[in-house]
Coordinates of N, CA and C in Angstrom, one line a residue:
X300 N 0.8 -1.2 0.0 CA 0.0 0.0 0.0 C 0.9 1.3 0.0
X301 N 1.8 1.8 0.5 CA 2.8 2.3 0.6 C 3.3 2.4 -0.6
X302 N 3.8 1.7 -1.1 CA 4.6 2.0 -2.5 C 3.3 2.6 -3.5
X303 N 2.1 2.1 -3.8 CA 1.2 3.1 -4.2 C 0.8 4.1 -3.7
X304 N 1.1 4.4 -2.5 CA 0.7 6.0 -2.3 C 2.1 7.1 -3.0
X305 N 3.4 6.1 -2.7 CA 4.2 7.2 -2.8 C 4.5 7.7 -5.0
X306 N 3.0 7.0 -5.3 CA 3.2 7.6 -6.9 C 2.6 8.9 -6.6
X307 N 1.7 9.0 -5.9 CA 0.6 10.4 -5.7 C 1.3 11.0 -5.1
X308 N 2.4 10.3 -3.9 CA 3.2 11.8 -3.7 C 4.3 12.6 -4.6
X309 N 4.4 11.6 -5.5 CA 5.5 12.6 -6.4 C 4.6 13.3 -7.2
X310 N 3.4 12.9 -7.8 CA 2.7 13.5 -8.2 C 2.5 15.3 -8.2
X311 N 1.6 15.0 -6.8 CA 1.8 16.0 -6.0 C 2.4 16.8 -5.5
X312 N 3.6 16.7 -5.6 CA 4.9 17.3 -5.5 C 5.6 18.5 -6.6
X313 N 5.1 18.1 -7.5 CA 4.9 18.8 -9.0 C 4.7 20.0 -8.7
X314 N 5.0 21.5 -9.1 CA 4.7 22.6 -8.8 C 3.0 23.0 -9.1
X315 N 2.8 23.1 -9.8 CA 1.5 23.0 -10.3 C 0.3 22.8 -10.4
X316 N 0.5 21.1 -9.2 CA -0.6 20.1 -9.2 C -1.5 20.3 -8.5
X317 N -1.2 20.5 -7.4 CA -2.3 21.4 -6.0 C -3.2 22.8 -6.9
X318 N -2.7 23.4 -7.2 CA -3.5 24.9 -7.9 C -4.0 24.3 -8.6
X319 N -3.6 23.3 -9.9 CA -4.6 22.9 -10.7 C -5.6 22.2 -10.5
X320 N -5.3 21.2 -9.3 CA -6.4 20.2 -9.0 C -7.6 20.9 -8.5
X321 N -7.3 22.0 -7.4 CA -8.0 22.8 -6.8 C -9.1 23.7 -7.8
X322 N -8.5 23.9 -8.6 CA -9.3 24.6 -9.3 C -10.1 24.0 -10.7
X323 N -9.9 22.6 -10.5 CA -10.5 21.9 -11.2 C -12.1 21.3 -10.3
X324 N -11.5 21.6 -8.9 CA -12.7 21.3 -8.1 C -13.6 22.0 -7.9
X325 N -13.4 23.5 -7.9 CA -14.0 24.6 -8.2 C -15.0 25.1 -9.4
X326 N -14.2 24.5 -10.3 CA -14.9 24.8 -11.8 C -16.1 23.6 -11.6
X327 N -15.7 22.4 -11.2 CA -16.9 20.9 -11.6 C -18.2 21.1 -10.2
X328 N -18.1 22.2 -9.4 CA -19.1 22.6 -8.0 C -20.1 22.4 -8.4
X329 N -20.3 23.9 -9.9 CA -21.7 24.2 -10.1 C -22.5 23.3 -10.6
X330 N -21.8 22.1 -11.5 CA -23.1 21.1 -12.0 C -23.4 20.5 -10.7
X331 N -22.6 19.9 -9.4 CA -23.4 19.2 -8.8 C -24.1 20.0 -7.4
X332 N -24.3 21.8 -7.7 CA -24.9 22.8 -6.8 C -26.4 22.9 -7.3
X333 N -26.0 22.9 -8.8 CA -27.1 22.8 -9.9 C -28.4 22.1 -9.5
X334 N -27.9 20.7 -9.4 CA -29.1 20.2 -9.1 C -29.5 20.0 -7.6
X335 N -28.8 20.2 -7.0 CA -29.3 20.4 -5.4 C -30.3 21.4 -4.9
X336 N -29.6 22.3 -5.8 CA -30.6 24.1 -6.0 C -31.9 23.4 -6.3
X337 N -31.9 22.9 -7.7 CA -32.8 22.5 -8.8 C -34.1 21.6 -7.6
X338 N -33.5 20.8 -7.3 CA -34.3 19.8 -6.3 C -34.6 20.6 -4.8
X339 N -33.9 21.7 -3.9 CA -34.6 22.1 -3.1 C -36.1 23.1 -3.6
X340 N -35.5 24.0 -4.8 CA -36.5 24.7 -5.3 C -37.8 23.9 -5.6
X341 N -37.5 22.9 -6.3 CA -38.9 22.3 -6.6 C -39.5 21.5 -5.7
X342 N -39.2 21.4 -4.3 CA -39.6 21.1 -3.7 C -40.6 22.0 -2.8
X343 N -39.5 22.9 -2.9 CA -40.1 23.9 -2.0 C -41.6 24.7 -2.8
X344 N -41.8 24.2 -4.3 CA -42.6 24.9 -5.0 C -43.7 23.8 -5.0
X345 N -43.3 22.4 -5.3 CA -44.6 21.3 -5.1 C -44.6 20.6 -3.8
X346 N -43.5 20.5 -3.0 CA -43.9 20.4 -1.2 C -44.0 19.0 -1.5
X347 N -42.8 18.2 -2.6 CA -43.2 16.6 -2.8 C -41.8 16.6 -2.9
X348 N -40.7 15.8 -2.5 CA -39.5 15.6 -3.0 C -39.5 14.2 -4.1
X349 N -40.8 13.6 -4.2 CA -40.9 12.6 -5.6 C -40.6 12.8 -6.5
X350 N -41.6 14.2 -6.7 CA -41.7 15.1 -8.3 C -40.8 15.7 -8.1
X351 N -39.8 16.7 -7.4 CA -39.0 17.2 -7.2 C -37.4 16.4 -7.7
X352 N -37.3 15.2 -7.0 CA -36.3 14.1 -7.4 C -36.3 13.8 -9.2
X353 N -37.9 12.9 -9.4 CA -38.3 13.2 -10.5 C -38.1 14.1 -11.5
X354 N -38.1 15.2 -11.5 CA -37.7 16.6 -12.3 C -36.4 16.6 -12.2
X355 N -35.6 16.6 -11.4 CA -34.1 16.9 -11.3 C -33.1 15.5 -12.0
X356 N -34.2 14.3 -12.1 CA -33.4 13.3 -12.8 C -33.7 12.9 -14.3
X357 N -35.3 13.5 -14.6 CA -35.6 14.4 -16.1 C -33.9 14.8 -16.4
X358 N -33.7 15.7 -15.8 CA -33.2 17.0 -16.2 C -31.5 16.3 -16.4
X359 N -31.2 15.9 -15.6 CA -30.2 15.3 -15.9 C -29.9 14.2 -16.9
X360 N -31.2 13.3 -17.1 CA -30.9 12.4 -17.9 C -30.9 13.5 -19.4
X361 N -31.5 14.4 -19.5 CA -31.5 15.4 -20.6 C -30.1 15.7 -21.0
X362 N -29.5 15.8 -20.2 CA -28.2 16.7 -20.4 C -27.3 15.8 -20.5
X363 N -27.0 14.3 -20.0 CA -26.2 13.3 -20.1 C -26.8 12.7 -21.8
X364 N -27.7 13.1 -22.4 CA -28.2 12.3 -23.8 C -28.0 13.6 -24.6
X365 N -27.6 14.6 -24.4 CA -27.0 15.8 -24.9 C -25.6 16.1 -24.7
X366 N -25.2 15.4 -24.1 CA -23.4 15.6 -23.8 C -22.9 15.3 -25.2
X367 N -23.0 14.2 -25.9 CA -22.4 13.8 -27.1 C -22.7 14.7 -28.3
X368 N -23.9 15.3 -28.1 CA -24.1 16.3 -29.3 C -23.2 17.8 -28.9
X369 N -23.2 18.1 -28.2 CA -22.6 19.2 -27.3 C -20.9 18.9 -27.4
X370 N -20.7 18.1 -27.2 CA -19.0 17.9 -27.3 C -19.1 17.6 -28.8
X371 N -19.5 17.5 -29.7 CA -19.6 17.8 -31.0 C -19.0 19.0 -31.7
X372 N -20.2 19.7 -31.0 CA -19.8 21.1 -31.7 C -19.3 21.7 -31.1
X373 N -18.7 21.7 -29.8 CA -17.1 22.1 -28.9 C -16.2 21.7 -29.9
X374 N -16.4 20.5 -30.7 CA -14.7 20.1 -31.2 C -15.4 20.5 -32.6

């Protein structure tokens, strides 16, 4: 176990790697604030977390069957 941790420490050790990782964690927040927001609000509007859950996994399945067309026309 040891000898695999010490690849992540050199890793890590990289000038770089901390600020970038960090800010890679920063940037990927808002999709999963998104739907937390998305699911308290609709809850708070139909007072059901069913349809609420329901709606927020609509919404998602929407956007996961749209990734592939979307990275399309990014590249």
């Amino acid at each position: 176990m040891r000898r695999f941790l010490t690849h992540y420490e050199a890793f890590f050790r990289h000038p770089d790697v901390p600020r970038l990782l960090a800010m890679a964690l920063v940037m990927r927040m808002p999709v999963g604030m998104m739907s937390l927001a998305m699911l308290m609000h609709l809850r708070e509007l139909s007072g059901s977390f069913a349809f609420a859950g329901g709606m927020v996994g609509t919404y998602l399945v929407a956007m996961a069957a749209s990734a592939p067309v979307q990275g399309r026309v990014i590249d």
